Amino acid sequence: MATNYSVYSIPIFFTMNFIPHAYAAILFTGGSPKRFDNVNPKSSATLESFRKRTTAATYARWERAKAAHHNGYENLPLLVAAVVLGNMAKLDAGTMNWSFGTFLVLRAIFILSYIFVESQTWSALRSMTFIISAFQCLWIILKAGNVLSS
């Protein structure tokens, strides 16, 4: 019987979603933490100051990194629900490992494409990885629902 590693996808995914935030902080501060207002980091004055002292391309990349960070945490409940329900239903470890391993790979591609893709054409990659990764979780939830309802 294979070992079920699905629960580990939760802390891995949580950590993965911190990386875009850290990258955005580096863009924001230029690598100098003294440039960051940790007392009021989301103030309009702080953001406007950053916008004025950086290029439009860097600011846009910073916005995308922050959006990737937020998107990950918005999707964390779906992952947690799928992992918990799949384990409650005692779904096959191979299925669980494959599904959540695929989810993590797709989300890594999502994060990278969100931050670094600047063309409309290639932005479809981000959309596709988002949709397929969400369906990985929904598929597990539906499988678990079928088992738990019988």
Coordinates of N, CA and C in Angstrom, one line a residue:
M1 N 0.8 -1.2 0.0 CA 0.0 0.0 0.0 C 0.9 1.3 0.0
A2 N 0.6 2.2 -0.9 CA 1.3 3.4 -1.0 C 1.1 4.4 0.2
T3 N 2.1 5.2 0.5 CA 1.9 6.1 1.6 C 1.2 7.4 1.0
N4 N 0.2 7.9 1.8 CA -0.6 9.0 1.4 C 0.2 10.3 1.9
Y5 N 0.6 11.1 1.0 CA 1.3 12.3 1.3 C 0.5 13.6 1.1
S6 N -0.8 13.4 0.9 CA -1.7 14.5 0.5 C -1.7 15.6 1.6
V7 N -1.7 15.3 2.8 CA -1.8 16.3 3.9 C -0.6 17.3 3.8
Y8 N 0.6 16.8 3.3 CA 1.7 17.7 3.2 C 1.5 18.7 2.1
S9 N 0.6 18.5 1.2 CA 0.3 19.5 0.2 C -0.2 20.8 0.8
I10 N -0.8 20.8 2.0 CA -1.3 22.0 2.6 C -0.2 22.9 3.0
P11 N 0.8 22.5 3.9 CA 1.9 23.4 4.2 C 2.8 23.7 3.0
I12 N 2.9 22.8 2.1 CA 3.7 23.1 0.9 C 3.0 24.3 0.1
F13 N 1.7 24.2 -0.1 CA 1.0 25.2 -0.8 C 1.0 26.5 -0.1
F14 N 0.9 26.5 1.2 CA 0.9 27.7 2.0 C 2.3 28.4 1.8
T15 N 3.3 27.6 1.9 CA 4.7 28.2 1.7 C 4.9 28.7 0.3
M16 N 4.4 27.9 -0.7 CA 4.6 28.4 -2.1 C 3.9 29.8 -2.3
N17 N 2.8 30.0 -1.6 CA 2.1 31.3 -1.8 C 2.8 32.4 -1.0
F18 N 3.7 32.1 -0.1 CA 4.4 33.2 0.5 C 5.6 33.7 -0.4
I19 N 6.1 32.9 -1.3 CA 7.2 33.3 -2.2 C 6.8 34.5 -3.0
P20 N 5.7 34.6 -3.7 CA 5.4 35.8 -4.4 C 5.4 37.1 -3.5
H21 N 4.9 36.9 -2.3 CA 4.9 38.1 -1.4 C 6.3 38.5 -1.1
A22 N 7.2 37.5 -0.8 CA 8.6 37.9 -0.6 C 9.3 38.5 -1.8
Y23 N 8.9 38.0 -3.0 CA 9.5 38.6 -4.2 C 9.0 40.0 -4.4
A24 N 7.7 40.2 -4.1 CA 7.1 41.6 -4.2 C 7.8 42.5 -3.2
A25 N 8.1 42.0 -2.0 CA 8.8 42.9 -1.0 C 10.2 43.3 -1.5
I26 N 10.9 42.3 -2.1 CA 12.2 42.6 -2.7 C 12.1 43.7 -3.8
L27 N 11.1 43.6 -4.7 CA 10.8 44.6 -5.7 C 10.5 45.9 -5.0
F28 N 9.7 45.9 -4.0 CA 9.3 47.1 -3.3 C 10.4 47.9 -2.6
T29 N 11.3 47.1 -2.0 CA 12.3 47.7 -1.2 C 13.6 47.9 -2.0
G30 N 13.7 47.2 -3.1 CA 15.0 47.2 -3.8 C 16.0 46.4 -3.1
G31 N 15.6 45.5 -2.2 CA 16.5 44.7 -1.4 C 16.9 45.4 -0.1
S32 N 16.4 46.6 0.2 CA 16.7 47.3 1.4 C 15.5 47.4 2.3
P33 N 15.5 46.6 3.4 CA 14.3 46.6 4.3 C 14.0 48.0 4.9
K34 N 14.9 48.9 4.9 CA 14.7 50.2 5.5 C 13.7 51.0 4.7
R35 N 13.5 50.6 3.4 CA 12.6 51.3 2.5 C 11.2 50.9 2.7
F36 N 10.9 50.0 3.6 CA 9.6 49.4 3.8 C 9.0 50.0 5.0
D37 N 7.7 50.5 4.9 CA 7.0 51.0 6.1 C 6.2 49.9 6.6
N38 N 6.7 49.2 7.6 CA 6.0 48.0 8.2 C 4.9 48.4 9.1
V39 N 4.9 49.7 9.5 CA 3.8 50.2 10.4 C 2.5 50.3 9.6
N40 N 2.6 50.8 8.4 CA 1.4 51.0 7.5 C 1.8 50.6 6.1
P41 N 2.0 49.3 5.8 CA 2.5 48.9 4.5 C 1.5 49.1 3.4
K42 N 0.3 49.2 3.7 CA -0.7 49.2 2.6 C -1.3 50.6 2.4
S43 N -0.7 51.6 3.0 CA -1.2 53.0 2.9 C -1.0 53.5 1.5
S44 N -1.9 54.3 1.1 CA -1.9 54.9 -0.3 C -0.6 55.7 -0.5
A45 N -0.1 56.4 0.6 CA 1.1 57.1 0.4 C 2.3 56.2 0.2
T46 N 2.4 55.1 0.9 CA 3.5 54.2 0.7 C 3.4 53.6 -0.8
L47 N 2.3 53.2 -1.2 CA 2.1 52.7 -2.6 C 2.4 53.7 -3.6
E48 N 2.0 54.9 -3.4 CA 2.2 56.0 -4.4 C 3.7 56.3 -4.4
S49 N 4.4 56.3 -3.3 CA 5.8 56.6 -3.3 C 6.5 55.5 -4.1
F50 N 6.1 54.3 -3.9 CA 6.8 53.2 -4.7 C 6.5 53.4 -6.2
R51 N 5.3 53.7 -6.5 CA 4.9 53.9 -7.9 C 5.8 55.0 -8.6
K52 N 6.0 56.0 -7.8 CA 6.8 57.2 -8.4 C 8.3 56.8 -8.5
R53 N 8.8 56.0 -7.7 CA 10.3 55.8 -7.7 C 10.7 54.5 -8.5
T54 N 9.7 53.9 -9.1 CA 10.1 52.7 -9.9 C 9.5 52.8 -11.3
T55 N 9.9 51.9 -12.1 CA 9.5 51.9 -13.5 C 8.1 51.2 -13.6
A56 N 7.4 51.5 -14.6 CA 6.0 51.0 -14.8 C 6.1 49.5 -14.9
A57 N 7.1 48.9 -15.5 CA 7.2 47.5 -15.7 C 7.5 46.8 -14.3
T58 N 8.3 47.4 -13.5 CA 8.5 46.9 -12.1 C 7.3 47.0 -11.3
Y59 N 6.6 48.1 -11.4 CA 5.4 48.2 -10.6 C 4.3 47.2 -11.0
A60 N 4.2 47.0 -12.3 CA 3.3 46.0 -12.8 C 3.6 44.6 -12.4
R61 N 4.9 44.3 -12.3 CA 5.4 42.9 -11.9 C 5.1 42.8 -10.4
W62 N 5.3 43.9 -9.6 CA 5.0 43.9 -8.2 C 3.5 43.6 -8.0
E63 N 2.6 44.3 -8.8 CA 1.2 44.1 -8.7 C 0.8 42.6 -9.0
R64 N 1.5 42.1 -10.0 CA 1.2 40.6 -10.3 C 1.7 39.7 -9.2
A65 N 2.8 40.0 -8.6 CA 3.3 39.2 -7.5 C 2.4 39.2 -6.3
K66 N 1.9 40.4 -6.0 CA 0.9 40.5 -4.9 C -0.4 39.8 -5.3
A67 N -0.8 39.9 -6.5 CA -2.0 39.2 -6.9 C -1.9 37.7 -6.9
A68 N -0.7 37.2 -7.3 CA -0.4 35.7 -7.2 C -0.5 35.3 -5.7
H69 N 0.1 36.1 -4.9 CA 0.1 35.8 -3.4 C -1.3 35.7 -2.9
H70 N -2.1 36.7 -3.2 CA -3.5 36.7 -2.7 C -4.3 35.6 -3.3
N71 N -4.1 35.3 -4.6 CA -4.9 34.2 -5.2 C -4.6 32.9 -4.6
G72 N -3.4 32.7 -4.2 CA -3.0 31.4 -3.5 C -3.8 31.2 -2.2
Y73 N -3.8 32.3 -1.4 CA -4.5 32.1 -0.1 C -6.0 32.1 -0.3
E74 N -6.5 32.7 -1.4 CA -7.9 32.6 -1.7 C -8.3 31.2 -2.1
N75 N -7.3 30.4 -2.6 CA -7.6 29.0 -3.1 C -7.2 28.0 -2.0
L76 N -6.6 28.4 -0.9 CA -6.2 27.5 0.1 C -7.4 26.7 0.7
P77 N -8.5 27.4 1.0 CA -9.6 26.6 1.5 C -10.1 25.5 0.6
L78 N -10.1 25.7 -0.7 CA -10.5 24.6 -1.6 C -9.5 23.4 -1.5
L79 N -8.2 23.7 -1.4 CA -7.2 22.6 -1.2 C -7.5 21.9 0.1
V80 N -7.6 22.6 1.2 CA -7.8 22.0 2.5 C -9.1 21.1 2.5
A81 N -10.2 21.6 1.9 CA -11.4 20.9 1.8 C -11.2 19.6 1.1
A82 N -10.5 19.6 -0.1 CA -10.3 18.5 -0.9 C -9.4 17.4 -0.1
V83 N -8.3 17.9 0.5 CA -7.5 17.0 1.3 C -8.2 16.3 2.4
V84 N -9.0 17.1 3.2 CA -9.7 16.6 4.3 C -10.8 15.6 3.9
L85 N -11.6 16.0 2.9 CA -12.6 15.1 2.4 C -12.1 13.8 1.7
G86 N -11.0 14.0 1.0 CA -10.4 12.8 0.3 C -9.9 11.8 1.4
N87 N -9.3 12.3 2.4 CA -8.8 11.5 3.5 C -10.0 10.9 4.4
M88 N -11.0 11.7 4.6 CA -12.2 11.2 5.3 C -12.8 10.0 4.6
A89 N -12.8 10.1 3.2 CA -13.4 9.1 2.4 C -12.4 7.9 2.2
K90 N -11.2 8.1 2.7 CA -10.2 7.0 2.5 C -9.9 6.7 1.0
L91 N -9.8 7.8 0.2 CA -9.5 7.6 -1.2 C -8.1 7.0 -1.3
D92 N -7.9 6.3 -2.4 CA -6.6 5.6 -2.6 C -5.5 6.6 -2.6
A93 N -4.4 6.2 -1.9 CA -3.2 7.0 -1.7 C -2.6 7.4 -3.0
G94 N -2.6 6.5 -4.0 CA -2.1 6.9 -5.3 C -2.9 8.0 -6.0
T95 N -4.2 7.9 -5.9 CA -5.1 9.0 -6.4 C -4.8 10.3 -5.7
M96 N -4.7 10.2 -4.4 CA -4.5 11.5 -3.6 C -3.2 12.1 -3.9
N97 N -2.1 11.3 -3.9 CA -0.8 11.8 -4.2 C -0.7 12.4 -5.6
W98 N -1.2 11.7 -6.6 CA -1.2 12.2 -8.0 C -2.0 13.5 -8.1
S99 N -3.1 13.5 -7.5 CA -4.0 14.7 -7.6 C -3.3 15.9 -7.0
F100 N -2.8 15.8 -5.8 CA -2.3 16.9 -5.1 C -0.9 17.2 -5.5
G101 N -0.1 16.2 -6.0 CA 1.2 16.5 -6.6 C 1.0 17.3 -7.9
T102 N 0.0 16.9 -8.7 CA -0.3 17.7 -9.9 C -0.8 19.1 -9.6
F103 N -1.6 19.2 -8.6 CA -2.1 20.5 -8.1 C -0.9 21.4 -7.8
L104 N 0.0 20.9 -7.0 CA 1.2 21.7 -6.6 C 2.0 22.2 -7.8
V105 N 2.2 21.3 -8.8 CA 3.0 21.6 -10.0 C 2.3 22.7 -10.8
L106 N 1.0 22.5 -10.9 CA 0.2 23.5 -11.7 C 0.2 24.8 -11.0
R107 N 0.1 24.8 -9.7 CA 0.1 26.1 -9.0 C 1.5 26.8 -9.0
A108 N 2.6 26.0 -9.1 CA 3.9 26.6 -9.3 C 4.0 27.3 -10.6
I109 N 3.4 26.6 -11.7 CA 3.4 27.2 -13.0 C 2.5 28.4 -13.0
F110 N 1.4 28.4 -12.3 CA 0.5 29.5 -12.2 C 1.2 30.7 -11.6
I111 N 1.9 30.5 -10.4 CA 2.6 31.6 -9.8 C 3.7 32.2 -10.7
L112 N 4.5 31.4 -11.3 CA 5.5 31.9 -12.2 C 4.9 32.7 -13.4
S113 N 3.9 32.1 -14.0 CA 3.3 32.8 -15.1 C 2.6 34.0 -14.7
Y114 N 2.0 34.0 -13.5 CA 1.3 35.3 -13.1 C 2.3 36.4 -12.9
I115 N 3.5 36.1 -12.3 CA 4.4 37.1 -12.1 C 5.2 37.6 -13.3
F116 N 5.6 36.6 -14.1 CA 6.6 36.9 -15.2 C 6.0 37.0 -16.6
V117 N 4.8 36.5 -16.8 CA 4.2 36.6 -18.2 C 3.7 38.0 -18.4
E118 N 4.1 38.7 -19.5 CA 3.7 40.0 -19.7 C 2.9 40.2 -21.1
S119 N 2.6 39.0 -21.7 CA 1.9 39.1 -23.0 C 0.5 38.5 -22.8
Q120 N -0.4 39.1 -23.5 CA -1.8 38.6 -23.5 C -1.9 37.1 -23.9
T121 N -1.1 36.8 -24.9 CA -1.2 35.4 -25.4 C -0.7 34.4 -24.4
W122 N 0.4 34.6 -23.8 CA 0.9 33.7 -22.8 C 0.2 33.7 -21.4
S123 N -0.6 34.8 -21.2 CA -1.4 34.9 -20.0 C -2.4 33.8 -19.9
A124 N -2.8 33.2 -21.1 CA -3.7 32.1 -21.1 C -3.2 30.9 -20.3
L125 N -1.8 30.8 -20.3 CA -1.2 29.7 -19.5 C -1.6 29.8 -18.0
R126 N -1.6 31.0 -17.5 CA -2.0 31.2 -16.1 C -3.4 30.8 -15.9
S127 N -4.3 31.2 -16.8 CA -5.7 30.9 -16.7 C -5.9 29.4 -16.7
M128 N -5.2 28.7 -17.6 CA -5.4 27.3 -17.8 C -4.9 26.5 -16.5
T129 N -3.8 26.9 -16.0 CA -3.2 26.2 -14.8 C -4.1 26.5 -13.6
F130 N -4.7 27.7 -13.5 CA -5.7 27.9 -12.5 C -6.9 27.0 -12.6
I131 N -7.5 26.9 -13.7 CA -8.7 26.1 -13.9 C -8.4 24.6 -13.7
I132 N -7.3 24.1 -14.2 CA -7.0 22.7 -14.1 C -6.7 22.4 -12.6
S133 N -5.9 23.3 -12.0 CA -5.6 23.0 -10.6 C -6.9 23.0 -9.7
A134 N -7.8 23.9 -10.0 CA -9.0 24.0 -9.2 C -9.8 22.7 -9.4
F135 N -9.9 22.2 -10.7 CA -10.6 21.0 -11.0 C -10.0 19.8 -10.3
Q136 N -8.7 19.8 -10.1 CA -8.0 18.7 -9.4 C -8.7 18.6 -8.0
C137 N -8.9 19.7 -7.3 CA -9.5 19.7 -6.0 C -11.0 19.3 -6.1
L138 N -11.7 19.9 -7.1 CA -13.1 19.6 -7.2 C -13.3 18.1 -7.5
W139 N -12.4 17.5 -8.3 CA -12.5 16.1 -8.7 C -12.4 15.2 -7.4
I140 N -11.4 15.5 -6.5 CA -11.3 14.8 -5.3 C -12.5 15.0 -4.4
I141 N -13.0 16.2 -4.3 CA -14.2 16.5 -3.5 C -15.4 15.6 -4.0
L142 N -15.6 15.6 -5.4 CA -16.7 14.8 -5.9 C -16.5 13.3 -5.7
K143 N -15.2 12.8 -5.8 CA -14.9 11.4 -5.5 C -15.2 11.1 -4.1
A144 N -14.8 12.0 -3.2 CA -15.0 11.8 -1.7 C -16.6 11.8 -1.4
G145 N -17.2 12.8 -2.1 CA -18.7 12.8 -1.9 C -19.4 11.6 -2.3
N146 N -19.0 11.0 -3.4 CA -19.6 9.7 -3.9 C -19.3 8.6 -2.8
V147 N -18.2 8.5 -2.3 CA -17.9 7.5 -1.3 C -18.6 7.8 0.0
L148 N -18.6 9.0 0.5 CA -19.2 9.3 1.7 C -20.7 9.3 1.7
S149 N -21.3 9.4 0.5 CA -22.8 9.4 0.4 C -23.3 8.0 0.3
S150 N -22.5 7.1 0.1 CA -23.0 5.7 -0.1 C -22.8 4.9 1.1

